[in-house]
Amino acid sequence: MSLYSSMKLSIQMPSRIFLEQEDVVKIVAESTRGSFGILPNRLDCIAYLVPGIFLYELAGKDEFYIAVDCGILVKDGDRVSVSVHNAIGDVPLADLPSVVDEQLRSLDEQEMALRNSISLLQSSMIGSFGRSRS
């Protein structure tokens, strides 16, 4: 059995790699079964992540916080891979809630605009089908 002193963390989103970090000594995440922690020698595992705050700590005792959307975490040896729909980092912990709210509002506005465009397209298609049958 090999012993690891740290882990390599990778966080991917559908459009890009959000983070690649070495020398991670602790991870705390939220799963469907609640909050859980991962240390370098924890048994390998897979967990379904729910939206929440993802914490990781570096060997120098610096802690970093990332707001994550739902996704999957896989620990395999000294590697931890996380795939999420969306992530927000580089923001102080106290500011994360307001940044997440702002981003959600922006996504809601984009979704409404997309739904309106789809409705207009559907109406146009239905109208053109009706005219072509006449």
Coordinates of C-alpha atoms in Angstrom, one line a residue:
M1 CA 0.0 0.0 0.0
S2 CA 1.4 3.4 -1.0
L3 CA 1.0 6.5 1.1
Y4 CA 0.3 9.8 -0.4
S5 CA 1.2 13.1 1.3
S6 CA -1.0 15.2 -1.0
M7 CA -3.5 15.0 -3.9
K8 CA -3.8 16.3 -7.4
L9 CA -7.2 18.1 -7.9
S10 CA -8.8 18.7 -11.3
I11 CA -12.1 20.5 -11.7
Q12 CA -13.7 20.4 -15.2
M13 CA -16.7 22.1 -16.6
P14 CA -18.3 21.2 -20.0
S15 CA -16.6 24.1 -21.7
R16 CA -13.2 24.2 -20.0
I17 CA -10.9 23.0 -17.3
F18 CA -11.7 25.2 -14.3
L19 CA -8.8 24.2 -12.0
E20 CA -5.8 21.9 -11.9
Q21 CA -4.0 22.0 -8.5
E22 CA -1.3 19.9 -6.9
D23 CA -0.3 19.7 -3.2
V24 CA -3.9 19.5 -2.0
V25 CA -4.1 18.0 1.5
K26 CA -7.8 18.3 2.2
I27 CA -11.1 18.5 0.3
V28 CA -14.6 19.1 1.7
A29 CA -17.6 18.7 -0.6
E30 CA -21.4 18.3 -0.5
S31 CA -23.0 15.1 -1.8
T32 CA -26.5 13.8 -1.8
R33 CA -25.6 12.2 1.6
G34 CA -24.3 15.4 3.2
S35 CA -20.9 17.0 3.6
F36 CA -17.8 14.8 3.5
G37 CA -14.0 15.2 3.6
I38 CA -11.2 13.6 1.6
L39 CA -7.6 13.3 2.9
P40 CA -4.7 12.0 0.7
N41 CA -4.9 8.4 1.9
R42 CA -8.7 8.0 1.9
L43 CA -10.1 5.0 0.0
D44 CA -11.0 5.6 -3.6
C45 CA -14.6 6.7 -4.1
I46 CA -17.1 8.2 -6.4
A47 CA -19.7 10.8 -5.2
Y48 CA -22.6 12.7 -6.8
L49 CA -22.1 16.4 -5.8
V50 CA -25.0 18.8 -5.1
P51 CA -24.8 22.5 -5.5
G52 CA -22.8 24.0 -2.7
I53 CA -19.4 25.2 -1.5
F54 CA -16.4 23.1 -2.4
L55 CA -13.3 23.6 -0.1
Y56 CA -9.7 22.5 -0.8
E57 CA -6.6 23.1 1.3
L58 CA -3.1 23.3 0.1
A59 CA 0.0 22.0 2.0
G60 CA 0.8 25.5 3.1
K61 CA -2.6 25.6 5.0
D62 CA -4.2 28.0 2.5
E63 CA -8.0 27.2 2.1
F64 CA -9.8 28.0 -1.1
Y65 CA -13.6 28.0 -1.7
I66 CA -15.4 27.3 -4.9
A67 CA -19.2 27.4 -5.5
V68 CA -20.1 24.4 -7.6
D69 CA -23.2 23.2 -9.4
C70 CA -24.1 19.5 -9.4
G71 CA -21.6 17.0 -10.7
I72 CA -19.4 14.0 -10.0
L73 CA -16.3 13.6 -7.8
V74 CA -13.9 10.6 -8.4
K75 CA -11.0 9.9 -6.1
D76 CA -8.5 7.5 -7.6
G77 CA -5.2 7.1 -5.7
D78 CA -3.7 10.6 -5.3
R79 CA -6.0 12.1 -8.0
V80 CA -9.3 13.7 -7.4
S81 CA -11.3 14.6 -10.5
V82 CA -14.4 16.7 -10.3
S83 CA -16.8 17.3 -13.2
V84 CA -19.5 20.0 -12.6
H85 CA -21.9 22.0 -14.8
N86 CA -20.7 25.3 -13.4
A87 CA -18.1 26.6 -10.9
I88 CA -17.3 30.0 -9.4
G89 CA -14.0 30.7 -7.7
D90 CA -11.4 33.4 -7.0
V91 CA -14.0 35.1 -4.8
P92 CA -13.8 35.6 -1.0
L93 CA -16.1 33.2 0.9
A94 CA -18.2 36.1 2.2
D95 CA -18.9 37.3 -1.4
L96 CA -19.7 33.9 -2.9
P97 CA -23.5 34.0 -2.2
S98 CA -24.0 37.4 -3.9
V99 CA -21.8 36.4 -6.9
V100 CA -23.7 33.1 -7.3
D101 CA -27.1 35.0 -7.1
E102 CA -25.9 37.4 -9.7
Q103 CA -24.8 34.6 -12.1
L104 CA -28.1 32.8 -11.5
R105 CA -30.1 35.9 -12.4
S106 CA -28.0 36.3 -15.6
L107 CA -28.6 32.6 -16.5
D108 CA -32.4 33.1 -15.9
E109 CA -32.4 36.1 -18.2
Q110 CA -30.5 34.2 -20.9
E111 CA -32.9 31.2 -20.5
M112 CA -36.0 33.5 -20.8
A113 CA -34.5 35.1 -24.0
L114 CA -33.8 31.6 -25.4
R115 CA -37.3 30.4 -24.6
N116 CA -38.9 33.5 -26.2
S117 CA -36.8 32.9 -29.4
I118 CA -37.8 29.3 -29.5
S119 CA -41.5 30.3 -29.1
L120 CA -41.2 32.8 -32.0
L121 CA -39.5 30.2 -34.1
Q122 CA -42.3 27.6 -33.4
S123 CA -45.0 30.1 -34.1
S124 CA -43.3 31.0 -37.4
M125 CA -43.0 27.3 -38.4
I126 CA -46.6 26.6 -37.5
G127 CA -47.7 29.7 -39.6
S128 CA -45.6 28.6 -42.6
F129 CA -47.0 25.0 -42.4
G130 CA -50.5 26.5 -42.4
R131 CA -49.8 28.7 -45.5
S132 CA -48.2 25.8 -47.4
R133 CA -51.3 23.6 -47.0
S134 CA -53.6 26.3 -48.5

